[in-house]
mmCIF file of C-alpha atoms and ligand atoms in Angstrom:
data_model
loop_
_atom_site.group_PDB
_atom_site.id
_atom_site.type_symbol
_atom_site.label_atom_id
_atom_site.label_comp_id
_atom_site.label_asym_id
_atom_site.label_seq_id
_atom_site.Cartn_x
_atom_site.Cartn_y
_atom_site.Cartn_z
ATOM 1 C CA UNK A 1 16.866 3.140 5.240
ATOM 2 C CA UNK A 2 16.406 6.782 4.295
ATOM 3 C CA UNK A 3 14.101 8.860 6.507
ATOM 4 C CA UNK A 4 12.795 12.039 4.909
ATOM 5 C CA UNK A 5 11.067 14.435 7.274
ATOM 6 C CA UNK A 6 8.179 16.444 5.900
ATOM 7 C CA UNK A 7 6.585 19.422 7.631
ATOM 8 C CA UNK A 8 3.035 18.163 7.503
ATOM 9 C CA UNK A 9 0.653 15.928 5.534
ATOM 10 C CA UNK A 10 0.659 18.188 2.455
ATOM 11 C CA UNK A 11 4.452 18.293 2.402
ATOM 12 C CA UNK A 12 4.649 14.508 2.921
ATOM 13 C CA UNK A 13 2.273 14.026 -0.007
ATOM 14 C CA UNK A 14 4.336 16.285 -2.298
ATOM 15 C CA UNK A 15 7.581 14.541 -1.372
ATOM 16 C CA UNK A 16 6.139 11.041 -1.801
ATOM 17 C CA UNK A 17 4.567 11.990 -5.149
ATOM 18 C CA UNK A 18 7.933 13.381 -6.248
ATOM 19 C CA UNK A 19 9.594 10.013 -5.580
ATOM 20 C CA UNK A 20 6.879 8.089 -7.454
ATOM 21 C CA UNK A 21 7.045 10.585 -10.320
ATOM 22 C CA UNK A 22 10.829 10.188 -10.522
ATOM 23 C CA UNK A 23 10.354 6.416 -10.846
ATOM 24 C CA UNK A 24 7.889 6.879 -13.718
ATOM 25 C CA UNK A 25 10.159 9.383 -15.505
ATOM 26 C CA UNK A 26 13.255 7.200 -15.130
ATOM 27 C CA UNK A 27 11.463 4.010 -16.214
ATOM 28 C CA UNK A 28 8.248 4.797 -18.120
ATOM 29 C CA UNK A 29 7.359 1.072 -18.272
ATOM 30 C CA UNK A 30 7.826 0.530 -14.559
ATOM 31 C CA UNK A 31 5.697 -1.551 -12.204
ATOM 32 C CA UNK A 32 4.316 0.409 -9.265
ATOM 33 C CA UNK A 33 3.115 -1.450 -6.190
ATOM 34 C CA UNK A 34 0.308 0.654 -4.730
ATOM 35 C CA UNK A 35 -1.481 1.001 -1.423
ATOM 36 C CA UNK A 36 -4.880 2.247 -0.312
ATOM 37 C CA UNK A 37 -5.759 3.756 3.083
ATOM 38 C CA UNK A 38 -5.959 7.428 3.946
ATOM 39 C CA UNK A 39 -2.234 8.259 3.965
ATOM 40 C CA UNK A 40 -1.454 7.977 0.206
ATOM 41 C CA UNK A 41 -4.501 9.963 -0.989
ATOM 42 C CA UNK A 42 -2.636 13.292 -0.975
ATOM 43 C CA UNK A 43 0.257 11.793 -2.944
ATOM 44 C CA UNK A 44 -2.194 10.399 -5.519
ATOM 45 C CA UNK A 45 -3.743 13.869 -5.836
ATOM 46 C CA UNK A 46 -0.309 15.387 -6.501
ATOM 47 C CA UNK A 47 0.433 12.715 -9.154
ATOM 48 C CA UNK A 48 -2.857 13.573 -10.878
ATOM 49 C CA UNK A 49 -1.852 17.257 -10.882
ATOM 50 C CA UNK A 50 1.513 16.400 -12.446
ATOM 51 C CA UNK A 51 -0.273 14.337 -15.093
ATOM 52 C CA UNK A 52 -2.739 17.167 -15.803
ATOM 53 C CA UNK A 53 0.145 19.624 -16.117
ATOM 54 C CA UNK A 54 1.667 17.366 -18.789
ATOM 55 C CA UNK A 55 4.618 16.435 -16.599
ATOM 56 C CA UNK A 56 3.861 12.729 -16.175
ATOM 57 C CA UNK A 57 2.866 9.986 -18.600
ATOM 58 C CA UNK A 58 1.421 6.785 -17.135
ATOM 59 C CA UNK A 59 0.714 5.071 -20.468
ATOM 60 C CA UNK A 60 3.517 2.533 -20.016
ATOM 61 C CA UNK A 61 3.096 1.985 -16.282
ATOM 62 C CA UNK A 62 1.718 -1.223 -14.750
ATOM 63 C CA UNK A 63 0.479 -1.457 -11.183
ATOM 64 C CA UNK A 64 -0.076 -4.162 -8.590
ATOM 65 C CA UNK A 65 -1.993 -3.251 -5.457
ATOM 66 C CA UNK A 66 -1.065 -4.690 -2.105
ATOM 67 C CA UNK A 67 -4.391 -6.047 -1.016
ATOM 68 C CA UNK A 68 -8.153 -6.358 -1.341
ATOM 69 C CA UNK A 69 -11.012 -7.351 0.939
ATOM 70 C CA UNK A 70 -12.293 -10.835 0.263
ATOM 71 C CA UNK A 71 -15.963 -10.803 -0.657
ATOM 72 C CA UNK A 72 -16.252 -7.207 -1.899
ATOM 73 C CA UNK A 73 -16.898 -6.737 -5.592
ATOM 74 C CA UNK A 74 -15.427 -3.989 -7.763
ATOM 75 C CA UNK A 75 -18.571 -1.871 -7.644
ATOM 76 C CA UNK A 76 -18.559 -1.825 -3.840
ATOM 77 C CA UNK A 77 -17.351 1.650 -2.870
ATOM 78 C CA UNK A 78 -15.299 0.154 -0.016
ATOM 79 C CA UNK A 79 -13.370 -2.219 -2.269
ATOM 80 C CA UNK A 80 -9.772 -1.307 -2.911
ATOM 81 C CA UNK A 81 -10.458 -1.701 -6.627
ATOM 82 C CA UNK A 82 -13.034 1.100 -6.351
ATOM 83 C CA UNK A 83 -10.674 3.213 -4.210
ATOM 84 C CA UNK A 84 -7.819 3.000 -6.712
ATOM 85 C CA UNK A 85 -10.029 3.922 -9.651
ATOM 86 C CA UNK A 86 -11.541 6.842 -7.751
ATOM 87 C CA UNK A 87 -8.304 8.291 -6.405
ATOM 88 C CA UNK A 88 -5.893 7.529 -9.238
ATOM 89 C CA UNK A 89 -6.586 5.232 -12.179
ATOM 90 C CA UNK A 90 -9.635 7.070 -13.568
ATOM 91 C CA UNK A 91 -7.810 10.421 -13.345
ATOM 92 C CA UNK A 92 -4.619 9.591 -15.288
ATOM 93 C CA UNK A 93 -3.754 8.013 -18.631
ATOM 94 C CA UNK A 94 -2.939 4.569 -17.265
ATOM 95 C CA UNK A 95 -4.175 1.627 -19.342
ATOM 96 C CA UNK A 96 -6.803 -0.075 -17.102
ATOM 97 C CA UNK A 97 -5.604 -3.440 -18.426
ATOM 98 C CA UNK A 98 -2.244 -2.797 -16.772
ATOM 99 C CA UNK A 99 -3.740 -2.116 -13.338
ATOM 100 C CA UNK A 100 -3.979 -5.057 -10.961
ATOM 101 C CA UNK A 101 -5.757 -5.545 -7.647
ATOM 102 C CA UNK A 102 -6.323 -8.967 -6.041
ATOM 103 C CA UNK A 103 -9.742 -10.296 -7.012
ATOM 104 C CA UNK A 104 -11.817 -10.144 -3.827
ATOM 105 C CA UNK A 105 -14.607 -12.111 -5.487
ATOM 106 C CA UNK A 106 -12.495 -15.211 -6.107
ATOM 107 C CA UNK A 107 -13.690 -17.627 -3.401
ATOM 108 C CA UNK A 108 -10.775 -20.037 -3.867
ATOM 109 C CA UNK A 109 -8.026 -18.397 -1.797
ATOM 110 C CA UNK A 110 -5.249 -20.725 -2.941
ATOM 111 C CA UNK A 111 -6.107 -20.111 -6.578
ATOM 112 C CA UNK A 112 -6.277 -16.306 -6.265
ATOM 113 C CA UNK A 113 -3.059 -16.056 -4.247
ATOM 114 C CA UNK A 114 -1.144 -18.184 -6.751
ATOM 115 C CA UNK A 115 -2.547 -16.160 -9.634
ATOM 116 C CA UNK A 116 -1.456 -12.892 -8.021
ATOM 117 C CA UNK A 117 2.082 -14.069 -7.259
ATOM 118 C CA UNK A 118 2.470 -15.346 -10.825
ATOM 119 C CA UNK A 119 1.092 -12.111 -12.202
ATOM 120 C CA UNK A 120 3.653 -10.006 -10.312
ATOM 121 C CA UNK A 121 6.396 -12.329 -11.485
ATOM 122 C CA UNK A 122 5.184 -12.089 -15.094
ATOM 123 C CA UNK A 123 5.367 -8.293 -14.848
ATOM 124 C CA UNK A 124 9.038 -8.644 -13.926
ATOM 125 C CA UNK A 125 8.511 -7.749 -10.259
ATOM 126 C CA UNK A 126 7.671 -4.469 -8.586
ATOM 127 C CA UNK A 127 10.024 -1.520 -9.154
ATOM 128 C CA UNK A 128 8.643 0.743 -6.433
ATOM 129 C CA UNK A 129 6.289 -0.424 -3.695
ATOM 130 C CA UNK A 130 4.312 2.224 -1.828
ATOM 131 C CA UNK A 131 3.294 1.289 1.725
ATOM 132 C CA UNK A 132 1.236 2.829 4.498
ATOM 133 C CA UNK A 133 1.780 1.737 8.071
ATOM 134 C CA UNK A 134 -0.918 0.286 10.343
ATOM 135 C CA UNK A 135 -1.042 1.293 14.018
ATOM 136 C CA UNK A 136 -0.055 -2.258 14.938
ATOM 137 C CA UNK A 137 2.805 -2.260 12.417
ATOM 138 C CA UNK A 138 0.932 -4.067 9.670
ATOM 139 C CA UNK A 139 1.920 -3.569 6.038
ATOM 140 C CA UNK A 140 -0.628 -4.604 3.460
ATOM 141 C CA UNK A 141 -2.795 -6.850 5.603
ATOM 142 C CA UNK A 142 0.199 -8.616 7.130
ATOM 143 C CA UNK A 143 -0.828 -8.494 10.758
ATOM 144 C CA UNK A 144 1.414 -9.079 13.799
ATOM 145 C CA UNK A 145 2.114 -12.804 13.950
ATOM 146 C CA UNK A 146 4.611 -15.391 15.111
ATOM 147 C CA UNK A 147 6.172 -15.773 11.678
ATOM 148 C CA UNK A 148 6.373 -13.616 8.569
ATOM 149 C CA UNK A 149 3.911 -14.810 5.903
ATOM 150 C CA UNK A 150 5.977 -14.805 2.755
ATOM 151 C CA UNK A 151 3.648 -15.060 -0.216
ATOM 152 C CA UNK A 152 0.284 -13.570 -1.191
ATOM 153 C CA UNK A 153 -2.244 -15.142 1.158
ATOM 154 C CA UNK A 154 -5.720 -14.815 2.640
ATOM 155 C CA UNK A 155 -5.785 -13.314 6.143
ATOM 156 C CA UNK A 156 -8.281 -13.161 8.950
ATOM 157 C CA UNK A 157 -8.268 -9.497 9.970
ATOM 158 C CA UNK A 158 -7.471 -8.694 13.598
ATOM 159 C CA UNK A 159 -9.927 -6.914 15.841
ATOM 160 C CA UNK A 160 -7.730 -3.784 15.853
ATOM 161 C CA UNK A 161 -7.700 -3.615 12.042
ATOM 162 C CA UNK A 162 -11.460 -4.200 11.854
ATOM 163 C CA UNK A 163 -11.848 -1.438 14.435
ATOM 164 C CA UNK A 164 -9.560 0.944 12.479
ATOM 165 C CA UNK A 165 -11.385 0.263 9.208
ATOM 166 C CA UNK A 166 -14.941 0.513 10.490
ATOM 167 C CA UNK A 167 -14.925 4.275 9.854
ATOM 168 C CA UNK A 168 -15.249 3.432 6.154
ATOM 169 C CA UNK A 169 -18.324 1.225 6.597
ATOM 170 C CA UNK A 170 -21.898 1.815 7.757
ATOM 171 C CA UNK A 171 -21.275 -0.376 10.796
ATOM 172 C CA UNK A 172 -18.556 -2.604 12.234
ATOM 173 C CA UNK A 173 -20.586 -5.637 11.104
ATOM 174 C CA UNK A 174 -20.138 -4.570 7.489
ATOM 175 C CA UNK A 175 -16.331 -4.663 7.685
ATOM 176 C CA UNK A 176 -15.116 -7.783 5.857
ATOM 177 C CA UNK A 177 -13.349 -10.323 8.085
ATOM 178 C CA UNK A 178 -10.861 -11.561 5.489
ATOM 179 C CA UNK A 179 -8.598 -10.073 2.859
ATOM 180 C CA UNK A 180 -6.082 -11.072 0.223
ATOM 181 C CA UNK A 181 -2.690 -9.499 0.693
ATOM 182 C CA UNK A 182 0.771 -9.617 -0.764
ATOM 183 C CA UNK A 183 3.024 -11.437 1.698
ATOM 184 C CA UNK A 184 6.094 -10.053 3.403
ATOM 185 C CA UNK A 185 8.261 -11.921 0.888
ATOM 186 C CA UNK A 186 6.293 -10.414 -2.011
ATOM 187 C CA UNK A 187 6.778 -6.926 -0.555
ATOM 188 C CA UNK A 188 10.467 -7.489 0.194
ATOM 189 C CA UNK A 189 11.114 -8.540 -3.430
ATOM 190 C CA UNK A 190 10.195 -5.017 -4.633
ATOM 191 C CA UNK A 191 13.336 -3.271 -5.829
ATOM 192 C CA UNK A 192 12.493 -0.075 -3.939
ATOM 193 C CA UNK A 193 10.076 0.627 -1.119
ATOM 194 C CA UNK A 194 8.477 3.937 -0.170
ATOM 195 C CA UNK A 195 6.687 4.146 3.186
ATOM 196 C CA UNK A 196 4.404 7.089 3.964
ATOM 197 C CA UNK A 197 3.304 7.985 7.480
ATOM 198 C CA UNK A 198 1.543 11.019 8.880
ATOM 199 C CA UNK A 199 0.250 12.190 12.228
ATOM 200 C CA UNK A 200 1.051 11.797 15.881
ATOM 201 C CA UNK A 201 -0.981 8.617 16.128
ATOM 202 C CA UNK A 202 1.673 6.926 13.968
ATOM 203 C CA UNK A 203 4.668 8.218 15.993
ATOM 204 C CA UNK A 204 4.932 5.222 18.300
ATOM 205 C CA UNK A 205 4.728 2.586 15.578
ATOM 206 C CA UNK A 206 7.141 4.498 13.310
ATOM 207 C CA UNK A 207 9.738 4.436 16.109
ATOM 208 C CA UNK A 208 9.080 0.778 16.880
ATOM 209 C CA UNK A 209 9.064 -0.416 13.279
ATOM 210 C CA UNK A 210 12.145 1.411 12.064
ATOM 211 C CA UNK A 211 14.276 1.663 15.223
ATOM 212 C CA UNK A 212 13.103 -1.363 17.237
ATOM 213 C CA UNK A 213 13.731 -5.099 16.924
ATOM 214 C CA UNK A 214 13.042 -6.866 13.648
ATOM 215 C CA UNK A 215 10.177 -9.167 14.565
ATOM 216 C CA UNK A 216 7.001 -10.584 12.991
ATOM 217 C CA UNK A 217 5.206 -9.043 15.993
ATOM 218 C CA UNK A 218 5.824 -5.724 14.163
ATOM 219 C CA UNK A 219 5.568 -6.746 10.491
ATOM 220 C CA UNK A 220 6.928 -3.431 9.118
ATOM 221 C CA UNK A 221 10.154 -3.948 11.088
ATOM 222 C CA UNK A 222 11.318 -6.392 8.379
ATOM 223 C CA UNK A 223 11.767 -3.350 6.116
ATOM 224 C CA UNK A 224 14.949 -2.582 8.087
ATOM 225 C CA UNK A 225 16.451 -5.563 6.199
ATOM 226 C CA UNK A 226 15.555 -4.212 2.729
ATOM 227 C CA UNK A 227 18.392 -2.516 0.823
ATOM 228 C CA UNK A 228 16.365 0.394 -0.587
ATOM 229 C CA UNK A 229 13.659 1.798 1.690
ATOM 230 C CA UNK A 230 12.641 5.446 1.891
ATOM 231 C CA UNK A 231 10.311 6.583 4.665
ATOM 232 C CA UNK A 232 8.576 9.899 4.043
ATOM 233 C CA UNK A 233 6.875 10.985 7.240
ATOM 234 C CA UNK A 234 5.735 14.256 8.700
ATOM 235 C CA UNK A 235 7.204 15.779 11.846
ATOM 236 C CA UNK A 236 4.346 14.457 13.996
ATOM 237 C CA UNK A 237 4.877 10.870 12.818
ATOM 238 C CA UNK A 238 8.626 11.203 13.467
ATOM 239 C CA UNK A 239 8.210 12.805 16.894
ATOM 240 C CA UNK A 240 9.173 9.625 18.790
ATOM 241 C CA UNK A 241 12.185 8.411 16.805
ATOM 242 C CA UNK A 242 15.551 8.477 18.577
ATOM 243 C CA UNK A 243 17.481 11.633 17.577
HETATM 244 C C1 LIG B 301 -3.615 -0.349 2.360
HETATM 245 C C2 LIG B 301 -2.979 -1.202 3.333
HETATM 246 C C3 LIG B 301 -2.833 -0.874 4.789
HETATM 247 C C4 LIG B 301 -2.674 0.617 5.101
HETATM 248 C C5 LIG B 301 -2.530 0.850 6.586
HETATM 249 C C6 LIG B 301 -2.442 2.317 6.941
HETATM 250 O O1 LIG B 301 -3.611 -0.937 1.077
HETATM 251 O O2 LIG B 301 -2.564 -2.235 2.956
HETATM 252 O O3 LIG B 301 -1.732 -1.593 5.296
HETATM 253 O O4 LIG B 301 -1.571 1.111 4.420
HETATM 254 O O5 LIG B 301 -3.622 0.285 7.280
HETATM 255 O O6 LIG B 301 -3.662 2.920 6.648
HETATM 256 P P1 LIG B 301 -3.875 4.505 6.743
HETATM 257 O O7 LIG B 301 -3.046 5.102 5.643
HETATM 258 O O8 LIG B 301 -5.350 4.697 6.495
HETATM 259 O O9 LIG B 301 -3.424 4.919 8.091
#
């Protein structure tokens, strides 16, 4: 595991965007696994700037997002589909046909999860998976549990995740209770993983996930077992790691 310390959020975003850009330059037809949440927004902005400057071409790139709320349609401004189009896809020259987000409107969970796993496989797997880190150690919507859920599955969101996400909704009652998410196995099959973390509120979980025990009680801790993980975090998020 490589830990790259950034000064602050802006620096973290530049460094993370640089790693994603390098992947696209080295393999123009790569598959990027993407994340939503507040942490990657700055990195997406930097990628858009590189594209606008003529330094990046996304025309051959395919993407597979980590997760989507079940029950939200694409037009809902809180859906991850909407988020990805707003922050990245509509601002670069990616072919929309090559962008993939789990279909939150598919009511048959088994069917949608199988479809998504097969889709990732048909793309040849994910080259670089971008991840944010939840305060409870979740990655995607893989919440603390007794076992690692391996494949794409439908989850019941925990109270702490509902609480953390309510800032994006009119009220806590509007936060969906279920989501589709890549499983831990799906994430671990990515050839490379890039984790972004920013802010003091992430310091404790960063230390626990990357320096503590590997346990499904802290889902991100499994990343310690992956051969190619880069964590780009700012000084505040790294303030509790053992030095
Ligand atoms: C997003 C996702 C989540 C977030 C995590 C951190 O697609 O799957 O696991 O990465 O909740 O969110 P932020 O970046 O808002 O702190």
